[in-house]
Amino acid sequence: MTRIVAADEPGIAAAVAALARGELIGLPTETVYGLAADATNDDALRRVFEVKGRPAGHPLIVHIADASWLDRLALDVSPACRALVEHAWPGPLTVVVRARDTVSRVVTGGRDTVAVRMPAHGAALAIIARLGRPVAAPSANRFGGVSPTTARHVADDLGEDIALVVDGGACDIGVESTIVDCTLEQPEILRPGAVTQDDVRRILAPSGTTLNDGVTGESRAPGMLARHYAPAAKLVLHETAASLPSDAISVLDCASDLVEAARTLYARLREHDAAGHAVVHVLMPPARGLGHALRDRLRKAATPEK
Ligand code: TXA
Ligand code: MG
């Protein structure tokens, strides 16, 4: 079994030592748990793709411990990007920026852009700061599956393939970060998350920067397939309670409290799978605020296998 360590001094020291040796760890963040590797170690990065079963062209997010590290990784950071990170970091926002030559092309999937995020989680920040290097971390699940929001989920999914997982508690937010492409003159949301379209607009307004529009509903980041975040159960999505079958055995209400729905979404999907439910009826959240992120994940989770 994977070793689950507490997010205390010995646990953090063990996590840093493992990363420094080029091993992979389960890293808690406020969104979902990450499968973390030293972002400057190409062998470790290749292992991340191998363990996840992720195609090499799908870039990873690089996590930093301080906003000042952005310039170690990025070239030509726009004023709009600076405004975004100033307002939203540490937090559930990832910015895509032009990568310096020194950034590993394994982490960028061969691209000249890199995705960067400073997570709002004490243990994650402590680990990255002490390592002194950026840490690449996709969600710590196998490719296409449900993202993990507890240390136990990570241990169940990845087993012996990682050195340890740091138990930083259940994730506060529960869905992956908002990704904003800041390489464009008009920034564009590539994946909706807890930093909402309205938040991004509000932050950009004083500089007169407008958002490239119309994309809040669906993830458009590379590697985002139609089917993703998917449980074994078949999800049936309902826009109103009126269409829920009266004899439905398993219902997932995502419409009543959006923050709670996001926080518990992946754990609930796992519970339905563990209970052996073949079909889960989902009451969809409204298409506003955090509802966009939930609708995006639910639609991808509901997409049938080809
Ligand atoms: O909340 C999160 O972002 C979590 C936690 C662990 O921080 N991480 C996460 O990573 O969701 P992952 O690998 O599951 O999703 C990363 C997504 C990729 O699907 C990819 O589309 C996008 O980030 N991405 C990474 N680098 C990119 C780039 N250079 N350009 C565009 N999109 C990029
Ligand atoms: Mg993922």
mmCIF file of C-alpha atoms and ligand atoms in Angstrom:
data_model
loop_
_atom_site.group_PDB
_atom_site.id
_atom_site.type_symbol
_atom_site.label_atom_id
_atom_site.label_comp_id
_atom_site.label_asym_id
_atom_site.label_seq_id
_atom_site.Cartn_x
_atom_site.Cartn_y
_atom_site.Cartn_z
ATOM 1 C CA MET A 1 0.000 0.000 0.000
ATOM 2 C CA THR A 2 1.052 3.545 -0.635
ATOM 3 C CA ARG A 3 2.352 5.274 2.437
ATOM 4 C CA ILE A 4 0.015 8.077 3.577
ATOM 5 C CA VAL A 5 1.958 10.604 5.652
ATOM 6 C CA ALA A 6 0.586 13.447 7.757
ATOM 7 C CA ALA A 7 1.083 17.036 6.594
ATOM 8 C CA ASP A 8 3.389 17.684 9.551
ATOM 9 C CA GLU A 9 7.113 18.362 9.701
ATOM 10 C CA PRO A 10 8.278 14.737 9.195
ATOM 11 C CA GLY A 11 5.671 14.183 6.456
ATOM 12 C CA ILE A 12 6.716 17.307 4.586
ATOM 13 C CA ALA A 13 10.404 16.417 4.962
ATOM 14 C CA ALA A 14 9.729 12.929 3.543
ATOM 15 C CA ALA A 15 7.786 14.424 0.613
ATOM 16 C CA VAL A 16 10.571 16.877 -0.216
ATOM 17 C CA ALA A 17 13.206 14.126 -0.002
ATOM 18 C CA ALA A 18 11.202 11.891 -2.337
ATOM 19 C CA LEU A 19 10.757 14.670 -4.907
ATOM 20 C CA ALA A 20 14.455 15.544 -4.687
ATOM 21 C CA ARG A 21 15.276 11.865 -5.424
ATOM 22 C CA GLY A 22 13.131 12.053 -8.557
ATOM 23 C CA GLU A 23 10.228 10.078 -7.076
ATOM 24 C CA LEU A 24 6.541 10.875 -7.448
ATOM 25 C CA ILE A 25 4.262 11.840 -4.575
ATOM 26 C CA GLY A 26 0.587 12.589 -3.989
ATOM 27 C CA LEU A 27 0.351 16.315 -3.257
ATOM 28 C CA PRO A 28 -2.672 17.913 -1.578
ATOM 29 C CA THR A 29 -3.974 21.170 -3.059
ATOM 30 C CA GLU A 30 -7.164 23.153 -2.528
ATOM 31 C CA THR A 31 -8.620 21.930 -5.850
ATOM 32 C CA VAL A 32 -7.741 18.230 -6.226
ATOM 33 C CA TYR A 33 -4.748 16.071 -5.267
ATOM 34 C CA GLY A 34 -1.823 16.215 -7.678
ATOM 35 C CA LEU A 35 0.584 13.534 -8.894
ATOM 36 C CA ALA A 36 3.711 15.561 -8.235
ATOM 37 C CA ALA A 37 7.236 15.467 -9.635
ATOM 38 C CA ASP A 38 10.206 17.838 -9.679
ATOM 39 C CA ALA A 39 9.423 19.929 -12.772
ATOM 40 C CA THR A 40 13.145 20.200 -13.594
ATOM 41 C CA ASN A 41 13.734 16.418 -13.685
ATOM 42 C CA ASP A 42 12.815 14.977 -17.090
ATOM 43 C CA ASP A 43 13.008 11.358 -15.953
ATOM 44 C CA ALA A 44 10.600 12.063 -13.104
ATOM 45 C CA LEU A 45 8.296 13.932 -15.506
ATOM 46 C CA ARG A 46 8.270 10.997 -17.909
ATOM 47 C CA ARG A 47 7.221 8.754 -15.023
ATOM 48 C CA VAL A 48 4.234 11.049 -14.407
ATOM 49 C CA PHE A 49 2.985 10.425 -17.954
ATOM 50 C CA GLU A 50 3.668 6.704 -17.569
ATOM 51 C CA VAL A 51 1.896 6.364 -14.211
ATOM 52 C CA LYS A 52 -1.099 8.412 -15.329
ATOM 53 C CA GLY A 53 -1.261 6.623 -18.662
ATOM 54 C CA ARG A 54 -1.344 10.062 -20.228
ATOM 55 C CA PRO A 55 -0.242 10.729 -23.836
ATOM 56 C CA ALA A 56 3.067 12.661 -23.965
ATOM 57 C CA GLY A 57 1.531 15.585 -25.858
ATOM 58 C CA HIS A 58 -0.756 16.536 -22.967
ATOM 59 C CA PRO A 59 1.039 19.242 -20.967
ATOM 60 C CA LEU A 60 1.248 19.330 -17.168
ATOM 61 C CA ILE A 61 0.604 22.253 -14.811
ATOM 62 C CA VAL A 62 3.692 23.588 -13.003
ATOM 63 C CA HIS A 63 3.112 24.577 -9.369
ATOM 64 C CA ILE A 64 5.121 27.287 -7.656
ATOM 65 C CA ALA A 65 5.506 28.406 -4.032
ATOM 66 C CA ASP A 66 5.690 32.121 -4.656
ATOM 67 C CA ALA A 67 4.283 34.400 -7.358
ATOM 68 C CA SER A 68 7.782 35.751 -7.977
ATOM 69 C CA TRP A 69 8.730 32.345 -9.423
ATOM 70 C CA LEU A 70 6.488 32.999 -12.425
ATOM 71 C CA ASP A 71 9.247 34.980 -14.088
ATOM 72 C CA ARG A 72 11.698 32.085 -13.663
ATOM 73 C CA LEU A 73 9.429 30.093 -15.976
ATOM 74 C CA ALA A 74 7.752 32.660 -18.195
ATOM 75 C CA LEU A 75 8.675 35.224 -20.845
ATOM 76 C CA ASP A 76 6.633 38.285 -21.762
ATOM 77 C CA VAL A 77 4.141 38.126 -18.880
ATOM 78 C CA SER A 78 1.365 40.517 -19.883
ATOM 79 C CA PRO A 79 -0.104 43.138 -17.534
ATOM 80 C CA ALA A 80 -3.405 41.252 -17.722
ATOM 81 C CA CYS A 81 -1.674 38.065 -16.543
ATOM 82 C CA ARG A 82 0.000 39.973 -13.708
ATOM 83 C CA ALA A 83 -3.367 41.355 -12.607
ATOM 84 C CA LEU A 84 -4.897 37.865 -12.643
ATOM 85 C CA VAL A 85 -2.209 36.245 -10.537
ATOM 86 C CA GLU A 86 -2.042 39.182 -8.168
ATOM 87 C CA HIS A 87 -5.747 38.798 -7.421
ATOM 88 C CA ALA A 88 -6.130 35.047 -7.543
ATOM 89 C CA TRP A 89 -2.860 33.582 -6.194
ATOM 90 C CA PRO A 90 -2.464 31.599 -4.147
ATOM 91 C CA GLY A 91 -5.604 29.967 -5.476
ATOM 92 C CA PRO A 92 -7.428 27.905 -8.103
ATOM 93 C CA LEU A 93 -6.126 29.771 -11.151
ATOM 94 C CA THR A 94 -3.653 28.459 -13.742
ATOM 95 C CA VAL A 95 -2.162 30.830 -16.307
ATOM 96 C CA VAL A 96 -0.717 29.704 -19.627
ATOM 97 C CA VAL A 97 2.278 31.848 -20.548
ATOM 98 C CA ARG A 98 5.236 31.744 -22.964
ATOM 99 C CA ALA A 99 7.849 29.368 -21.571
ATOM 100 C CA ARG A 100 11.510 30.216 -21.134
ATOM 101 C CA ASP A 101 13.938 27.905 -22.950
ATOM 102 C CA THR A 102 14.950 26.512 -19.576
ATOM 103 C CA VAL A 103 11.480 25.042 -18.950
ATOM 104 C CA SER A 104 11.438 21.307 -19.677
ATOM 105 C CA ARG A 105 9.642 20.465 -22.926
ATOM 106 C CA VAL A 106 8.540 17.236 -21.273
ATOM 107 C CA VAL A 107 6.365 19.263 -18.908
ATOM 108 C CA THR A 108 4.980 21.434 -21.719
ATOM 109 C CA GLY A 109 4.271 18.471 -23.975
ATOM 110 C CA GLY A 110 6.662 19.958 -26.527
ATOM 111 C CA ARG A 111 4.998 23.367 -26.571
ATOM 112 C CA ASP A 112 6.588 26.770 -26.104
ATOM 113 C CA THR A 113 3.970 27.684 -23.512
ATOM 114 C CA VAL A 114 3.721 26.551 -19.910
ATOM 115 C CA ALA A 115 0.799 26.403 -17.463
ATOM 116 C CA VAL A 116 1.624 27.794 -14.001
ATOM 117 C CA ARG A 117 -0.271 27.848 -10.715
ATOM 118 C CA MET A 118 0.412 28.800 -7.088
ATOM 119 C CA PRO A 119 -1.896 26.595 -4.998
ATOM 120 C CA ALA A 120 -3.637 27.813 -1.837
ATOM 121 C CA HIS A 121 -2.641 24.895 0.377
ATOM 122 C CA GLY A 122 -0.156 25.215 3.232
ATOM 123 C CA ALA A 123 1.383 21.755 2.828
ATOM 124 C CA ALA A 124 1.771 22.121 -0.948
ATOM 125 C CA LEU A 125 3.422 25.519 -0.569
ATOM 126 C CA ALA A 126 5.727 24.256 2.180
ATOM 127 C CA ILE A 127 6.816 21.272 0.089
ATOM 128 C CA ILE A 128 7.457 23.290 -3.074
ATOM 129 C CA ALA A 129 9.241 26.077 -1.172
ATOM 130 C CA ARG A 130 11.492 23.632 0.622
ATOM 131 C CA LEU A 131 12.292 21.734 -2.572
ATOM 132 C CA GLY A 132 13.166 25.142 -4.026
ATOM 133 C CA ARG A 133 12.046 24.078 -7.483
ATOM 134 C CA PRO A 134 8.717 24.119 -9.312
ATOM 135 C CA VAL A 135 6.620 20.973 -9.104
ATOM 136 C CA ALA A 136 4.625 19.521 -11.994
ATOM 137 C CA ALA A 137 1.334 17.978 -10.946
ATOM 138 C CA PRO A 138 -1.581 16.721 -12.974
ATOM 139 C CA SER A 139 -4.531 15.387 -11.023
ATOM 140 C CA ALA A 140 -3.473 12.175 -9.262
ATOM 141 C CA ASN A 141 -5.831 9.779 -11.049
ATOM 142 C CA ARG A 142 -5.335 7.441 -13.987
ATOM 143 C CA PHE A 143 -6.021 9.067 -17.354
ATOM 144 C CA GLY A 144 -9.691 9.839 -17.951
ATOM 145 C CA GLY A 145 -10.816 8.805 -14.463
ATOM 146 C CA VAL A 146 -12.315 10.692 -11.526
ATOM 147 C CA SER A 147 -9.947 13.195 -9.879
ATOM 148 C CA PRO A 148 -8.940 12.483 -6.250
ATOM 149 C CA THR A 149 -9.978 14.846 -3.439
ATOM 150 C CA THR A 150 -8.614 12.864 -0.475
ATOM 151 C CA ALA A 151 -5.299 11.149 0.257
ATOM 152 C CA ARG A 152 -7.167 7.834 0.372
ATOM 153 C CA HIS A 153 -8.443 8.354 -3.199
ATOM 154 C CA VAL A 154 -4.843 8.848 -4.361
ATOM 155 C CA ALA A 155 -3.633 5.732 -2.563
ATOM 156 C CA ASP A 156 -6.536 3.720 -4.020
ATOM 157 C CA ASP A 157 -5.856 4.957 -7.565
ATOM 158 C CA LEU A 158 -2.077 4.948 -7.784
ATOM 159 C CA GLY A 159 -1.034 2.308 -5.264
ATOM 160 C CA GLU A 160 2.614 1.329 -5.518
ATOM 161 C CA ASP A 161 3.395 3.751 -8.328
ATOM 162 C CA ILE A 162 4.150 6.657 -6.005
ATOM 163 C CA ALA A 163 6.520 7.006 -3.048
ATOM 164 C CA LEU A 164 3.933 8.440 -0.656
ATOM 165 C CA VAL A 165 0.929 10.707 -0.429
ATOM 166 C CA VAL A 166 0.740 13.664 1.938
ATOM 167 C CA ASP A 167 -2.612 13.797 3.727
ATOM 168 C CA GLY A 168 -3.655 17.445 3.533
ATOM 169 C CA GLY A 169 -7.312 16.688 4.269
ATOM 170 C CA ALA A 170 -10.252 16.749 1.872
ATOM 171 C CA CYS A 171 -9.816 19.400 -0.827
ATOM 172 C CA ASP A 172 -11.676 22.646 -0.095
ATOM 173 C CA ILE A 173 -12.746 23.411 -3.652
ATOM 174 C CA GLY A 174 -13.002 19.962 -5.204
ATOM 175 C CA VAL A 175 -12.762 20.775 -8.930
ATOM 176 C CA GLU A 176 -9.633 21.572 -10.932
ATOM 177 C CA SER A 177 -8.313 25.114 -11.329
ATOM 178 C CA THR A 178 -9.551 27.622 -13.881
ATOM 179 C CA ILE A 179 -7.067 27.744 -16.781
ATOM 180 C CA VAL A 180 -6.621 31.077 -18.564
ATOM 181 C CA ASP A 181 -4.534 31.354 -21.714
ATOM 182 C CA CYS A 182 -2.610 34.598 -21.209
ATOM 183 C CA THR A 183 -0.504 34.297 -24.368
ATOM 184 C CA LEU A 184 -3.308 35.877 -26.386
ATOM 185 C CA GLU A 185 -4.002 39.599 -26.516
ATOM 186 C CA GLN A 186 -7.471 38.752 -25.311
ATOM 187 C CA PRO A 187 -7.051 36.147 -22.568
ATOM 188 C CA GLU A 188 -9.277 33.119 -22.902
ATOM 189 C CA ILE A 189 -10.637 30.681 -20.344
ATOM 190 C CA LEU A 190 -9.563 27.184 -21.423
ATOM 191 C CA ARG A 191 -11.096 25.317 -18.479
ATOM 192 C CA PRO A 192 -13.730 26.732 -16.091
ATOM 193 C CA GLY A 193 -13.064 26.474 -12.350
ATOM 194 C CA ALA A 194 -13.648 28.216 -9.042
ATOM 195 C CA VAL A 195 -12.187 31.475 -10.333
ATOM 196 C CA THR A 196 -15.243 32.256 -12.441
ATOM 197 C CA GLN A 197 -15.641 34.067 -15.735
ATOM 198 C CA ASP A 198 -17.116 36.996 -13.785
ATOM 199 C CA ASP A 199 -14.086 37.017 -11.466
ATOM 200 C CA VAL A 200 -11.721 37.089 -14.455
ATOM 201 C CA ARG A 201 -13.704 39.874 -16.125
ATOM 202 C CA ARG A 202 -13.726 41.927 -12.936
ATOM 203 C CA ILE A 203 -9.959 41.560 -12.491
ATOM 204 C CA LEU A 204 -9.240 42.507 -16.097
ATOM 205 C CA ALA A 205 -11.693 45.431 -16.303
ATOM 206 C CA PRO A 206 -9.479 48.196 -14.835
ATOM 207 C CA SER A 207 -6.814 47.575 -17.509
ATOM 208 C CA GLY A 208 -9.406 47.663 -20.281
ATOM 209 C CA THR A 209 -8.579 44.042 -21.202
ATOM 210 C CA THR A 210 -11.512 42.011 -22.418
ATOM 211 C CA LEU A 211 -11.914 38.274 -22.289
ATOM 212 C CA ASN A 212 -12.144 36.241 -25.460
ATOM 213 C CA ASP A 213 -15.665 35.056 -24.987
ATOM 214 C CA GLY A 214 -18.049 32.207 -25.366
ATOM 215 C CA VAL A 215 -15.957 29.404 -23.937
ATOM 216 C CA THR A 216 -16.990 29.151 -20.309
ATOM 217 C CA GLY A 217 -19.083 26.056 -20.853
ATOM 218 C CA GLU A 218 -16.536 23.578 -22.176
ATOM 219 C CA SER A 219 -12.881 22.893 -21.506
ATOM 220 C CA ARG A 220 -10.776 23.606 -24.558
ATOM 221 C CA ALA A 221 -7.315 23.054 -23.124
ATOM 222 C CA PRO A 222 -5.151 20.495 -24.951
ATOM 223 C CA GLY A 223 -5.639 16.973 -23.719
ATOM 224 C CA MET A 224 -9.161 17.692 -22.569
ATOM 225 C CA LEU A 225 -11.086 14.904 -24.187
ATOM 226 C CA ALA A 226 -14.822 14.682 -24.563
ATOM 227 C CA ARG A 227 -14.821 11.903 -21.958
ATOM 228 C CA HIS A 228 -12.932 12.770 -18.777
ATOM 229 C CA TYR A 229 -13.463 12.740 -15.010
ATOM 230 C CA ALA A 230 -15.547 9.667 -15.680
ATOM 231 C CA PRO A 231 -16.859 7.161 -13.130
ATOM 232 C CA ALA A 232 -17.854 3.591 -14.017
ATOM 233 C CA ALA A 233 -21.524 4.482 -13.553
ATOM 234 C CA LYS A 234 -23.501 5.952 -16.422
ATOM 235 C CA LEU A 235 -24.500 9.540 -15.608
ATOM 236 C CA VAL A 236 -27.880 10.810 -16.786
ATOM 237 C CA LEU A 237 -28.017 14.608 -16.669
ATOM 238 C CA HIS A 238 -31.238 16.469 -15.823
ATOM 239 C CA GLU A 239 -31.730 20.220 -16.185
ATOM 240 C CA THR A 240 -34.769 20.228 -13.901
ATOM 241 C CA ALA A 241 -35.968 18.035 -11.054
ATOM 242 C CA ALA A 242 -39.168 17.440 -13.025
ATOM 243 C CA SER A 243 -37.406 15.016 -15.364
ATOM 244 C CA LEU A 244 -35.898 12.872 -12.576
ATOM 245 C CA PRO A 245 -37.525 9.428 -12.617
ATOM 246 C CA SER A 246 -39.602 8.976 -9.474
ATOM 247 C CA ASP A 247 -38.046 5.564 -8.843
ATOM 248 C CA ALA A 248 -34.417 6.684 -9.346
ATOM 249 C CA ILE A 249 -32.184 4.848 -6.879
ATOM 250 C CA SER A 250 -29.172 7.127 -7.064
ATOM 251 C CA VAL A 251 -29.491 10.871 -7.485
ATOM 252 C CA LEU A 252 -26.705 13.452 -7.289
ATOM 253 C CA ASP A 253 -28.041 16.934 -6.548
ATOM 254 C CA CYS A 254 -25.602 19.505 -7.928
ATOM 255 C CA ALA A 255 -28.126 22.329 -8.125
ATOM 256 C CA SER A 256 -28.846 23.284 -4.529
ATOM 257 C CA ASP A 257 -25.486 24.458 -3.187
ATOM 258 C CA LEU A 258 -22.811 24.952 -5.827
ATOM 259 C CA VAL A 259 -19.854 25.267 -3.440
ATOM 260 C CA GLU A 260 -20.827 22.076 -1.629
ATOM 261 C CA ALA A 261 -21.579 20.309 -4.931
ATOM 262 C CA ALA A 262 -18.090 21.114 -6.234
ATOM 263 C CA ARG A 263 -16.401 20.167 -2.966
ATOM 264 C CA THR A 264 -18.039 16.749 -2.867
ATOM 265 C CA LEU A 265 -18.553 15.961 -6.583
ATOM 266 C CA TYR A 266 -15.699 13.504 -7.126
ATOM 267 C CA ALA A 267 -16.084 11.772 -3.763
ATOM 268 C CA ARG A 268 -19.803 11.243 -4.487
ATOM 269 C CA LEU A 269 -19.058 9.782 -7.925
ATOM 270 C CA ARG A 270 -16.586 7.393 -6.308
ATOM 271 C CA GLU A 271 -19.172 6.424 -3.669
ATOM 272 C CA HIS A 272 -21.739 5.603 -6.348
ATOM 273 C CA ASP A 273 -19.154 3.400 -8.075
ATOM 274 C CA ALA A 274 -18.249 1.703 -4.792
ATOM 275 C CA ALA A 275 -21.945 1.030 -4.181
ATOM 276 C CA GLY A 276 -22.152 -0.570 -7.612
ATOM 277 C CA HIS A 277 -24.764 1.833 -8.978
ATOM 278 C CA ALA A 278 -24.914 1.386 -12.743
ATOM 279 C CA VAL A 279 -26.805 4.638 -13.328
ATOM 280 C CA VAL A 280 -26.643 7.939 -11.449
ATOM 281 C CA HIS A 281 -29.188 10.681 -12.154
ATOM 282 C CA VAL A 282 -27.636 14.124 -11.828
ATOM 283 C CA LEU A 283 -29.590 17.306 -11.173
ATOM 284 C CA MET A 284 -27.510 19.886 -13.078
ATOM 285 C CA PRO A 285 -26.396 23.200 -11.596
ATOM 286 C CA PRO A 286 -27.358 26.470 -13.299
ATOM 287 C CA ALA A 287 -24.944 27.831 -15.941
ATOM 288 C CA ARG A 288 -23.529 30.640 -13.842
ATOM 289 C CA GLY A 289 -20.540 31.172 -11.554
ATOM 290 C CA LEU A 290 -19.098 27.918 -10.262
ATOM 291 C CA GLY A 291 -21.947 26.152 -12.072
ATOM 292 C CA HIS A 292 -19.954 26.406 -15.342
ATOM 293 C CA ALA A 293 -17.118 24.306 -13.905
ATOM 294 C CA LEU A 294 -19.546 21.719 -12.539
ATOM 295 C CA ARG A 295 -21.471 21.508 -15.807
ATOM 296 C CA ASP A 296 -18.219 21.071 -17.741
ATOM 297 C CA ARG A 297 -17.020 18.209 -15.520
ATOM 298 C CA LEU A 298 -20.440 16.542 -15.395
ATOM 299 C CA ARG A 299 -20.861 16.637 -19.167
ATOM 300 C CA LYS A 300 -17.408 15.098 -19.667
ATOM 301 C CA ALA A 301 -18.093 12.492 -17.001
ATOM 302 C CA ALA A 302 -21.372 11.632 -18.754
ATOM 303 C CA THR A 303 -19.855 11.184 -22.212
ATOM 304 C CA PRO A 304 -20.113 7.504 -23.159
ATOM 305 C CA GLU A 305 -17.008 5.497 -24.000
ATOM 306 C CA LYS A 306 -16.448 5.163 -27.716
HETATM 307 O O1 TXA B 1 -6.412 22.212 -10.056
HETATM 308 C C1 TXA B 1 -5.583 21.801 -10.844
HETATM 309 O O2 TXA B 1 -5.229 22.461 -11.829
HETATM 310 C C2 TXA B 1 -4.949 20.433 -10.583
HETATM 311 C C3 TXA B 1 -4.140 20.505 -9.297
HETATM 312 C C4 TXA B 1 -3.350 19.266 -9.023
HETATM 313 O O3 TXA B 1 -3.313 21.650 -9.319
HETATM 314 N N1 TXA B 1 -4.175 19.987 -11.685
HETATM 315 C C5 TXA B 1 -4.729 19.579 -12.856
HETATM 316 O O4 TXA B 1 -3.818 19.099 -13.780
HETATM 317 O O5 TXA B 1 -5.907 19.623 -13.088
HETATM 318 P P1 TXA B 1 -4.246 18.249 -15.060
HETATM 319 O O6 TXA B 1 -2.980 17.752 -15.642
HETATM 320 O O7 TXA B 1 -5.225 17.207 -14.720
HETATM 321 O O8 TXA B 1 -4.788 19.310 -16.047
HETATM 322 C C6 TXA B 1 -3.872 20.142 -16.686
HETATM 323 C C7 TXA B 1 -4.460 20.747 -17.900
HETATM 324 C C8 TXA B 1 -4.203 19.868 -19.095
HETATM 325 O O9 TXA B 1 -5.339 19.121 -19.420
HETATM 326 C C9 TXA B 1 -3.880 20.830 -20.181
HETATM 327 O O10 TXA B 1 -4.944 20.898 -21.053
HETATM 328 C C10 TXA B 1 -3.700 22.181 -19.505
HETATM 329 O O11 TXA B 1 -3.749 21.959 -18.146
HETATM 330 N N2 TXA B 1 -2.398 22.725 -19.855
HETATM 331 C C11 TXA B 1 -1.201 22.453 -19.323
HETATM 332 N N3 TXA B 1 -0.209 23.091 -19.971
HETATM 333 C C12 TXA B 1 -0.809 23.806 -20.941
HETATM 334 C C13 TXA B 1 -0.345 24.673 -21.976
HETATM 335 N N4 TXA B 1 0.947 24.923 -22.135
HETATM 336 N N5 TXA B 1 -1.248 25.233 -22.785
HETATM 337 C C14 TXA B 1 -2.556 24.976 -22.631
HETATM 338 N N6 TXA B 1 -3.070 24.159 -21.691
HETATM 339 C C15 TXA B 1 -2.206 23.581 -20.867
HETATM 340 MG MG MG B 2 -6.883 15.742 -14.645
#
